[in-house]
Amino acid sequence: MSTIEKEPGSTETPPQVQRLRRDAVGLVGVIFMAVATAAPITAMVGNVPIAVGFGSGTGAPAGYLVATVVLTVFSVGYVAMAKHITAAGAFYGYISHGLGQVAGMVAGLLATLAYVVFEASIVGVFAYFAHGTVNDLLGVEIPWILLALAMLALNAALTYFDINLTAKVLGLFLITEILMLGLMAAAVLLNGGGPDGVPLSPVNPANAFSVNGLAAGSVGLGLFMCFWSWVGFESTAMYGEESREPKRIIPRATLVAVVGIGLFYVFVSWMVVAGNGLDEVVAVASGKDPGQIFFGPTERLLGSWAVDLFKVLMVTGSYACGMAFHNCAARYLYAIGREDVVPGTRRTLGATHPEHGSPHVAGFVQTAVATAIVVAFWAAGQDPYIHLYTLLAVLGTMAILIVQAMCSFAVIGYFHVRGRHPETASWWRTLLAPLVGGIAMVYVIVLLFQNQKTAAGAASTGLFFQLIPYIVLGTAVLGAGLALYLKFRAPDRYEIIGRVVLEDTAERD
């Protein structure tokens, strides 16, 4: 069972709630799920061409280097919280403990919104890739909506069972996509690069803040696309209740995921620039088929078989990403539901499967919501990539970046304002690093607002795009309003907002 953490000095006996399956996954499994959520092959093929062609040009790899440093600094405070708080809600729990229940409820609903729409978004890009790949390789035309519905059904089925099954499936797909990207990058390096050899200018940090090569783009857009590629790495903490030794595993998994993803992104993007050449890469990335900055060097150095395999792995990689986001959304719905903030949800959303220990009801609810979103876009005649993927990705990213910024300041509030765990608190780990990380996250949010129209591309002319900031704002207002209502009308429910933690890792004073 999980329990609701009591504040120091409280004598109230907290109610018990159903918990997720304990010791279901180890360090490697948590890393697999976090990295799969970040979706390396989808992030690289989808974001690097935009960062190169319309962002900072050949300085895009340097942008990934800067993002690696910033997110590593952000993670210092994040993992400090993970050592003391283990909760499926992750950000929801951290922010509630650090900034109070009102901020916690805001963060909980924003994070839930983000992960709910992220699955639908990735379903769109999966359907797009799968439709093209099946048509190219087999000559079979399958409507994208059927592929999308098949993915949603498979997600629901797999995540109904033990989280360990999901980890194994994600691990298989993740290893293959990383091997493919690594094979392409290694081939470029071992063949001496491209027309300019292996230039060092693409990884010069100064070039992340200027437009380089023949690009006529935006530094802000380039940097934002780099940060966008990491969305999902923070999901390590939400598997704490299901992992072995969460106080040890979650901090390690988070840092391994952040640094490992970062160094890999820098290397792959650098080799892509080198393999195409400093002048040619910008022209290709901003052309009609931007994916050729990956496929061109792959075919030239490895052969057409590698391009076909690359396309297949883009399908499996996007599927793995979508399934990982399904797990994230289900756990946030479960985390909020088990607190019974809305009466009756503890028995429904907050229920876990008696045998598998999975949040099966929350998982089915997430499937229903994601299916409704996908079907709505299809019925409206929207494109799975241009509209479904892009618009929902912008919406989810805007919401999750705000939550990440709040989490940084929550670290400071928890350790220094509330004075919890002085044995962990330090000027660097819990004060300066979170402050720098929080300010950096605010800057990335500003970049998104400044470049959201460019990031949305052809989808930026529709009504849904115009509504994105208002959807995020409305969700935040709803969270604050709900928390304040409970504070005055149901204080017992207000007190437990974001406070359900794993019993054997609950804080003890």
Coordinates of C-alpha atoms in Angstrom, one line a residue:
M1 CA 0.0 0.0 0.0
S2 CA 0.9 3.6 -0.4
T3 CA 0.3 6.2 2.3
I4 CA -0.3 9.9 2.5
E5 CA 2.6 11.7 4.0
K6 CA 1.9 13.6 7.1
E7 CA 3.4 17.0 7.9
P8 CA 5.7 17.1 10.9
G9 CA 3.7 17.1 14.1
S10 CA 0.5 15.8 12.5
T11 CA -1.4 13.2 14.5
E12 CA -4.0 12.4 11.8
T13 CA -4.0 8.8 10.6
P14 CA -3.7 8.9 6.8
P15 CA -6.0 6.8 4.7
Q16 CA -4.5 3.9 2.7
V17 CA -4.6 3.7 -1.1
Q18 CA -3.9 1.0 -3.6
R19 CA -0.3 1.0 -4.9
L20 CA 1.6 0.0 -8.0
R21 CA 3.5 -3.2 -8.2
R22 CA 6.6 -3.0 -6.1
D23 CA 10.1 -4.0 -7.3
A24 CA 8.8 -4.5 -10.8
V25 CA 11.6 -2.8 -12.7
G26 CA 15.3 -2.1 -12.2
L27 CA 17.8 0.6 -13.2
V28 CA 18.0 -0.5 -16.8
G29 CA 14.3 -0.7 -17.2
V30 CA 13.7 2.8 -15.8
I31 CA 16.4 4.2 -18.2
F32 CA 14.8 2.4 -21.1
M33 CA 11.4 3.9 -20.5
A34 CA 12.8 7.4 -19.9
V35 CA 15.0 7.3 -23.1
A36 CA 12.1 5.8 -25.1
T37 CA 9.9 8.7 -24.1
A38 CA 12.5 11.1 -25.4
A39 CA 12.4 9.0 -28.7
P40 CA 16.0 9.4 -30.1
I41 CA 15.2 8.5 -33.7
T42 CA 12.0 10.6 -33.8
A43 CA 13.7 13.5 -32.1
M44 CA 16.7 13.4 -34.4
V45 CA 15.0 12.9 -37.7
G46 CA 12.1 15.3 -36.8
N47 CA 14.0 18.1 -35.0
V48 CA 17.5 18.3 -36.3
P49 CA 16.4 19.3 -39.9
I50 CA 14.4 22.2 -38.4
A51 CA 17.2 23.2 -36.1
V52 CA 19.7 23.2 -39.0
G53 CA 17.5 24.5 -41.8
F54 CA 15.5 27.1 -40.0
G55 CA 17.4 27.6 -36.7
S56 CA 21.1 28.1 -36.0
G57 CA 22.3 26.2 -39.1
T58 CA 25.5 24.3 -38.7
G59 CA 25.6 25.3 -35.1
A60 CA 22.7 23.0 -34.2
P61 CA 25.0 20.4 -32.6
A62 CA 26.3 23.1 -30.3
G63 CA 22.7 23.8 -29.4
Y64 CA 22.4 20.2 -28.3
L65 CA 25.6 20.6 -26.2
V66 CA 24.2 23.7 -24.5
A67 CA 20.9 21.9 -23.8
T68 CA 22.8 19.0 -22.3
V69 CA 24.6 21.2 -19.9
V70 CA 21.4 23.1 -18.9
L71 CA 19.3 20.0 -18.4
T72 CA 22.1 18.4 -16.4
V73 CA 22.1 21.4 -14.1
F74 CA 18.3 21.2 -13.8
S75 CA 18.5 17.5 -12.9
V76 CA 20.8 18.1 -10.0
G77 CA 17.9 19.6 -7.9
Y78 CA 15.4 17.1 -9.4
V79 CA 17.4 14.1 -8.2
A80 CA 17.8 15.7 -4.8
M81 CA 14.0 15.6 -4.4
A82 CA 13.9 12.1 -5.7
K83 CA 16.1 10.9 -2.8
H84 CA 13.4 11.9 -0.3
I85 CA 10.1 11.7 -2.2
T86 CA 8.9 8.7 -4.1
A87 CA 5.6 9.2 -5.8
A88 CA 4.0 8.2 -9.1
G89 CA 3.0 11.8 -9.7
A90 CA 6.7 12.9 -9.8
F91 CA 6.4 16.7 -10.6
Y92 CA 3.0 16.7 -9.0
G93 CA 4.4 15.5 -5.7
Y94 CA 7.6 17.5 -5.8
I95 CA 5.9 20.8 -6.5
S96 CA 3.2 20.1 -3.9
H97 CA 5.9 19.5 -1.2
G98 CA 8.0 22.4 -2.3
L99 CA 5.6 25.2 -3.3
G100 CA 2.4 24.1 -1.6
Q101 CA -0.8 22.3 -2.6
V102 CA -2.2 25.0 -4.9
A103 CA 1.0 25.0 -7.1
G104 CA 1.0 21.2 -6.8
M105 CA -2.5 21.0 -8.2
V106 CA -1.6 23.4 -11.1
A107 CA 1.5 21.3 -11.9
G108 CA -0.5 18.0 -11.6
L109 CA -3.1 19.1 -14.1
L110 CA -0.6 20.7 -16.5
A111 CA 1.7 17.5 -16.4
T112 CA -1.4 15.3 -17.0
L113 CA -2.5 17.5 -19.9
A114 CA 1.0 17.2 -21.4
Y115 CA 1.4 13.5 -21.2
V116 CA -2.2 12.8 -22.3
V117 CA -1.8 14.8 -25.5
F118 CA 1.8 13.6 -26.1
E119 CA 0.5 10.1 -26.7
A120 CA -2.0 11.3 -29.2
S121 CA 0.7 13.4 -30.8
I122 CA 3.1 10.4 -31.2
V123 CA 0.2 8.3 -32.5
G124 CA 0.0 10.8 -35.3
V125 CA 3.7 10.7 -36.3
F126 CA 3.6 6.8 -35.9
A127 CA 0.7 6.6 -38.3
Y128 CA 2.4 9.0 -40.8
F129 CA 5.7 7.0 -40.7
A130 CA 3.9 3.6 -40.8
H131 CA 1.7 4.6 -43.7
G132 CA 4.7 5.8 -45.8
T133 CA 6.9 2.8 -44.9
V134 CA 4.3 0.2 -45.6
N135 CA 3.5 1.8 -48.9
D136 CA 7.1 2.2 -49.9
L137 CA 8.3 -1.3 -48.9
L138 CA 5.2 -3.4 -49.5
G139 CA 3.1 -1.4 -51.9
V140 CA 0.1 -1.5 -49.6
E141 CA -2.0 1.5 -49.0
I142 CA -3.5 1.5 -45.4
P143 CA -5.5 4.5 -44.2
W144 CA -3.5 6.2 -41.4
I145 CA -6.4 6.2 -39.0
L146 CA -6.4 2.3 -39.0
L147 CA -2.7 2.3 -38.1
A148 CA -3.3 4.9 -35.4
L149 CA -6.2 2.9 -33.9
A150 CA -4.1 -0.3 -34.0
M151 CA -1.3 1.5 -32.0
L152 CA -3.8 2.8 -29.4
A153 CA -5.2 -0.7 -28.9
L154 CA -1.8 -2.3 -28.6
N155 CA -0.7 0.4 -26.1
A156 CA -3.8 -0.3 -24.0
A157 CA -3.2 -4.1 -24.1
L158 CA 0.5 -4.0 -23.2
T159 CA 0.3 -1.5 -20.5
Y160 CA -2.5 -3.5 -18.8
F161 CA 0.1 -6.0 -17.7
D162 CA 3.2 -5.7 -15.4
I163 CA 5.4 -2.6 -16.2
N164 CA 8.3 -5.1 -16.7
L165 CA 6.7 -6.3 -19.9
T166 CA 6.5 -2.7 -21.2
A167 CA 10.1 -2.1 -20.2
K168 CA 11.2 -5.2 -22.3
V169 CA 9.3 -4.1 -25.4
L170 CA 10.6 -0.6 -25.1
G171 CA 14.1 -1.8 -24.5
L172 CA 14.1 -3.9 -27.7
F173 CA 12.8 -1.0 -29.8
L174 CA 15.1 1.5 -28.2
I175 CA 18.3 -0.5 -28.7
T176 CA 17.6 -1.0 -32.4
E177 CA 16.9 2.7 -33.0
I178 CA 20.0 3.8 -31.1
L179 CA 22.1 1.2 -33.0
M180 CA 20.8 2.6 -36.3
L181 CA 21.5 6.2 -35.5
G182 CA 24.9 5.2 -34.1
L183 CA 25.7 3.1 -37.1
M184 CA 25.0 6.1 -39.4
A185 CA 27.1 8.5 -37.3
A186 CA 30.0 6.0 -36.9
A187 CA 30.0 5.4 -40.7
V188 CA 30.4 9.2 -41.2
L189 CA 33.2 9.5 -38.7
L190 CA 35.1 6.4 -39.9
N191 CA 34.9 7.6 -43.5
G192 CA 36.5 10.9 -42.6
G193 CA 33.3 13.0 -42.6
G194 CA 32.0 14.7 -45.7
P195 CA 33.1 17.4 -48.0
D196 CA 34.6 19.4 -45.2
G197 CA 36.0 16.4 -43.3
V198 CA 34.9 16.5 -39.6
P199 CA 34.8 20.2 -38.8
L200 CA 34.8 21.3 -35.1
S201 CA 32.8 24.5 -35.6
P202 CA 29.4 22.7 -35.3
V203 CA 30.2 21.8 -31.7
N204 CA 31.7 25.2 -30.7
P205 CA 29.2 26.3 -27.9
A206 CA 29.4 29.9 -29.2
N207 CA 27.8 28.8 -32.5
A208 CA 24.6 27.7 -30.6
F209 CA 23.9 31.4 -30.2
S210 CA 24.4 32.6 -33.8
V211 CA 23.1 31.6 -37.3
N212 CA 25.8 29.7 -39.1
G213 CA 26.4 28.4 -42.6
L214 CA 23.9 29.3 -45.3
A215 CA 20.9 29.3 -42.9
A216 CA 18.6 32.2 -42.7
G217 CA 17.0 31.1 -39.5
S218 CA 16.4 31.9 -35.9
V219 CA 18.8 31.1 -33.0
G220 CA 15.7 30.9 -30.7
L221 CA 14.1 28.3 -32.9
G222 CA 17.3 26.3 -33.1
L223 CA 17.8 26.2 -29.4
F224 CA 14.1 25.4 -28.7
M225 CA 14.2 22.4 -31.1
C226 CA 17.2 21.1 -29.2
F227 CA 15.4 21.3 -25.9
W228 CA 12.3 19.9 -27.4
S229 CA 14.2 16.7 -28.2
W230 CA 14.5 15.9 -24.5
V231 CA 10.9 16.0 -23.6
G232 CA 10.2 12.9 -21.5
F233 CA 13.5 12.3 -19.8
E234 CA 12.0 13.5 -16.5
S235 CA 9.7 10.5 -16.5
T236 CA 12.2 8.5 -14.5
A237 CA 10.7 9.7 -11.2
M238 CA 7.2 8.5 -11.9
Y239 CA 8.4 4.9 -11.9
G240 CA 9.9 5.3 -8.4
E241 CA 7.1 3.3 -6.7
E242 CA 7.6 0.4 -9.1
S243 CA 11.4 0.3 -9.1
R244 CA 13.8 -1.5 -6.8
E245 CA 15.5 0.8 -4.3
P246 CA 13.9 4.0 -5.8
K247 CA 16.1 6.4 -3.7
R248 CA 19.1 5.0 -5.4
I249 CA 17.8 4.0 -8.8
I250 CA 15.8 7.1 -9.8
P251 CA 18.6 9.7 -9.3
R252 CA 21.0 7.5 -11.2
A253 CA 18.5 6.8 -14.0
T254 CA 17.8 10.5 -14.4
L255 CA 21.4 11.6 -14.7
V256 CA 22.3 8.6 -17.0
A257 CA 19.3 9.5 -19.2
V258 CA 20.0 13.2 -19.4
V259 CA 23.8 13.0 -20.0
G260 CA 23.5 9.9 -22.1
I261 CA 20.8 11.3 -24.4
G262 CA 22.7 14.6 -24.6
L263 CA 26.0 13.2 -25.6
F264 CA 24.3 10.9 -28.1
Y265 CA 22.3 13.8 -29.6
V266 CA 25.5 15.9 -29.9
F267 CA 27.4 13.2 -31.7
V268 CA 24.6 12.2 -34.1
S269 CA 23.8 15.8 -35.1
W270 CA 27.5 16.6 -35.5
M271 CA 28.0 13.7 -37.8
V272 CA 24.9 14.6 -39.8
V273 CA 26.3 18.0 -40.4
A274 CA 29.7 16.6 -41.2
G275 CA 28.4 13.9 -43.5
N276 CA 26.4 16.4 -45.6
G277 CA 29.0 19.2 -45.6
L278 CA 28.7 22.7 -44.0
D279 CA 27.0 24.3 -47.0
E280 CA 24.9 21.4 -48.3
V281 CA 23.4 20.3 -45.0
V282 CA 21.5 23.6 -44.6
A283 CA 20.2 23.5 -48.2
V284 CA 18.9 19.9 -47.7
A285 CA 17.4 20.5 -44.3
S286 CA 15.4 23.5 -45.6
G287 CA 14.4 21.8 -48.8
K288 CA 11.4 19.6 -49.7
D289 CA 12.7 16.4 -48.2
P290 CA 14.6 17.4 -45.0
G291 CA 15.0 13.8 -43.9
Q292 CA 17.6 13.4 -46.6
I293 CA 20.2 14.9 -44.3
F294 CA 20.0 11.5 -42.5
F295 CA 19.1 9.2 -45.4
G296 CA 21.6 10.7 -47.9
P297 CA 24.8 9.8 -45.8
T298 CA 23.2 6.5 -44.8
E299 CA 22.6 5.4 -48.4
R300 CA 26.0 6.7 -49.6
L301 CA 28.0 5.0 -46.8
L302 CA 25.9 1.9 -45.9
G303 CA 23.6 1.2 -48.8
S304 CA 19.9 1.4 -49.6
W305 CA 19.2 -1.5 -47.2
A306 CA 20.2 0.7 -44.4
V307 CA 17.7 3.4 -45.5
D308 CA 14.9 0.9 -45.6
L309 CA 15.9 -0.3 -42.1
F310 CA 16.1 3.3 -40.9
K311 CA 12.5 3.9 -42.1
V312 CA 11.3 0.8 -40.3
L313 CA 13.0 1.8 -37.1
M314 CA 11.4 5.2 -37.3
V315 CA 8.1 3.4 -37.1
T316 CA 9.1 1.2 -34.2
G317 CA 10.8 4.1 -32.4
S318 CA 7.8 6.3 -32.6
Y319 CA 5.6 3.4 -31.4
A320 CA 8.0 2.9 -28.4
C321 CA 7.7 6.7 -27.6
G322 CA 3.9 6.6 -27.8
M323 CA 3.7 3.6 -25.5
A324 CA 6.1 5.3 -23.0
F325 CA 3.9 8.4 -23.0
H326 CA 0.8 6.2 -22.5
N327 CA 2.5 4.9 -19.3
C328 CA 3.3 8.4 -18.1
A329 CA -0.2 9.7 -18.7
A330 CA -1.8 6.7 -16.9
R331 CA 0.4 7.2 -13.9
Y332 CA -0.4 10.8 -13.6
L333 CA -4.1 10.1 -13.8
Y334 CA -3.7 7.3 -11.2
A335 CA -1.6 9.6 -8.9
I336 CA -4.3 12.3 -8.9
G337 CA -7.2 9.8 -8.8
R338 CA -5.9 7.9 -5.8
E339 CA -6.0 11.1 -3.7
D340 CA -9.8 11.2 -4.2
V341 CA -9.6 15.0 -4.9
V342 CA -12.7 14.4 -7.0
P343 CA -14.9 12.0 -4.9
G344 CA -15.0 8.5 -6.2
T345 CA -11.8 8.6 -8.2
R346 CA -9.8 6.6 -5.6
R347 CA -11.8 3.5 -6.5
T348 CA -11.6 4.1 -10.3
L349 CA -8.6 6.1 -11.5
G350 CA -6.7 5.3 -8.3
A351 CA -7.3 1.5 -8.6
T352 CA -4.5 -0.9 -9.5
H353 CA -4.8 -4.4 -11.0
P354 CA -4.9 -7.0 -8.3
E355 CA -2.4 -9.3 -10.1
H356 CA -0.3 -7.0 -12.3
G357 CA -0.2 -4.0 -10.1
S358 CA -0.7 -1.7 -13.1
P359 CA -2.9 1.4 -13.1
H360 CA -5.2 -0.4 -15.5
V361 CA -8.3 1.8 -15.1
A362 CA -6.3 5.0 -15.6
G363 CA -4.7 3.3 -18.6
F364 CA -8.0 2.6 -20.2
V365 CA -9.2 6.1 -19.5
Q366 CA -6.0 7.5 -21.2
T367 CA -6.7 5.2 -24.2
A368 CA -10.2 6.5 -24.5
V369 CA -9.1 10.2 -24.3
A370 CA -6.3 9.7 -26.8
T371 CA -8.5 7.8 -29.1
A372 CA -11.1 10.6 -29.0
I373 CA -8.5 13.2 -29.8
V374 CA -7.1 11.2 -32.8
V375 CA -10.5 10.4 -34.2
A376 CA -11.5 14.1 -33.9
F377 CA -8.5 15.2 -35.9
W378 CA -9.2 12.5 -38.5
A379 CA -12.9 13.4 -38.8
A380 CA -11.8 17.0 -39.3
G381 CA -9.6 16.0 -42.2
Q382 CA -6.4 16.9 -40.5
D383 CA -3.0 15.5 -41.5
P384 CA -1.5 13.0 -38.9
Y385 CA 2.0 14.7 -39.1
I386 CA 1.3 18.4 -40.0
H387 CA -1.6 18.8 -37.6
L388 CA -2.1 15.9 -35.1
Y389 CA 1.6 15.5 -34.3
T390 CA 2.8 19.1 -34.5
L391 CA 0.0 20.9 -32.8
L392 CA -0.3 18.5 -29.8
A393 CA 3.5 18.4 -29.5
V394 CA 3.6 22.2 -29.1
L395 CA 0.7 22.1 -26.7
G396 CA 2.2 19.4 -24.5
T397 CA 5.7 20.9 -24.6
M398 CA 4.4 24.3 -23.5
A399 CA 2.6 22.6 -20.5
I400 CA 5.6 20.4 -19.5
L401 CA 8.2 23.2 -19.7
I402 CA 6.1 25.3 -17.3
V403 CA 6.0 22.4 -14.9
Q404 CA 9.8 21.8 -15.2
A405 CA 10.4 25.4 -14.3
M406 CA 8.1 25.2 -11.3
C407 CA 9.9 22.0 -10.2
S408 CA 13.2 23.9 -10.1
F409 CA 11.8 26.5 -7.8
A410 CA 10.1 23.8 -5.7
V411 CA 13.5 22.3 -4.9
I412 CA 14.5 25.7 -3.4
G413 CA 11.2 25.9 -1.5
Y414 CA 11.5 22.4 -0.1
F415 CA 15.0 22.5 1.1
H416 CA 15.6 26.1 2.0
V417 CA 12.2 27.8 2.6
R418 CA 10.6 24.9 4.4
G419 CA 13.9 23.7 5.8
R420 CA 13.4 20.0 5.0
H421 CA 16.4 17.6 5.1
P422 CA 19.3 19.9 6.0
E423 CA 21.6 16.9 5.6
T424 CA 20.9 17.0 1.8
A425 CA 20.6 20.8 1.3
S426 CA 23.6 22.6 -0.1
W427 CA 24.3 25.9 -1.8
W428 CA 25.0 24.2 -5.1
R429 CA 22.8 21.1 -5.2
T430 CA 19.6 22.5 -3.8
L431 CA 19.9 26.3 -4.3
L432 CA 22.2 27.5 -7.2
A433 CA 21.7 24.6 -9.6
P434 CA 17.8 24.6 -9.3
L435 CA 17.9 28.5 -9.6
V436 CA 20.0 28.4 -12.7
G437 CA 17.9 25.4 -14.1
G438 CA 14.6 27.2 -13.3
I439 CA 15.7 30.4 -15.0
A440 CA 16.9 28.4 -18.0
M441 CA 13.6 26.7 -18.2
V442 CA 11.8 30.0 -18.2
Y443 CA 14.0 31.1 -21.0
V444 CA 13.1 28.0 -23.0
I445 CA 9.4 28.8 -22.4
V446 CA 10.0 32.3 -23.8
L447 CA 11.7 30.7 -26.8
L448 CA 8.7 28.5 -27.4
F449 CA 6.3 31.5 -27.3
Q450 CA 8.5 33.4 -29.7
N451 CA 8.8 30.6 -32.1
Q452 CA 5.7 28.5 -31.7
K453 CA 4.3 29.7 -35.1
T454 CA 7.5 28.5 -36.9
A455 CA 7.6 25.3 -34.8
A456 CA 3.9 24.5 -35.8
G457 CA 4.7 25.2 -39.5
A458 CA 1.7 24.7 -41.8
A459 CA -0.6 24.0 -38.9
S460 CA -0.1 27.4 -37.4
T461 CA -3.0 28.9 -39.4
G462 CA -5.8 26.9 -37.7
L463 CA -8.0 27.7 -34.8
F464 CA -6.5 25.0 -32.6
F465 CA -3.1 26.6 -32.8
Q466 CA -4.5 29.9 -31.7
L467 CA -6.1 28.2 -28.7
I468 CA -3.0 26.4 -27.4
P469 CA -1.9 29.2 -24.9
Y470 CA -5.4 29.5 -23.6
I471 CA -5.7 25.7 -23.2
V472 CA -2.6 25.8 -21.0
L473 CA -3.7 28.8 -19.1
G474 CA -7.2 27.4 -18.6
T475 CA -5.7 24.1 -17.2
A476 CA -3.6 26.1 -14.8
V477 CA -6.5 28.2 -13.6
L478 CA -8.6 25.1 -13.2
G479 CA -5.9 23.5 -11.0
A480 CA -5.6 26.6 -8.9
G481 CA -9.3 27.0 -8.6
L482 CA -9.9 23.3 -7.6
A483 CA -7.2 23.5 -4.9
L484 CA -8.5 26.7 -3.5
Y485 CA -12.1 25.4 -3.5
L486 CA -10.9 22.3 -1.6
K487 CA -8.9 24.4 0.9
F488 CA -12.0 26.2 2.1
R489 CA -14.7 23.5 1.5
A490 CA -12.9 20.2 2.0
P491 CA -9.7 20.9 3.9
D492 CA -9.1 17.2 4.5
R493 CA -8.9 16.6 0.7
Y494 CA -6.8 19.8 0.2
E495 CA -4.2 18.5 2.7
I496 CA -3.4 15.4 0.7
I497 CA -2.9 17.1 -2.7
G498 CA 0.4 15.7 -4.1
R499 CA 1.2 14.1 -0.7
V500 CA 0.7 10.4 -1.5
V501 CA 4.1 8.7 -1.4
L502 CA 5.5 5.2 -1.3
E503 CA 5.1 4.1 2.3
D504 CA 8.6 2.6 2.8
T505 CA 10.3 5.6 1.4
A506 CA 8.1 8.3 3.0
E507 CA 9.9 11.0 4.8
R508 CA 10.5 10.4 8.5
D509 CA 11.5 13.3 10.8

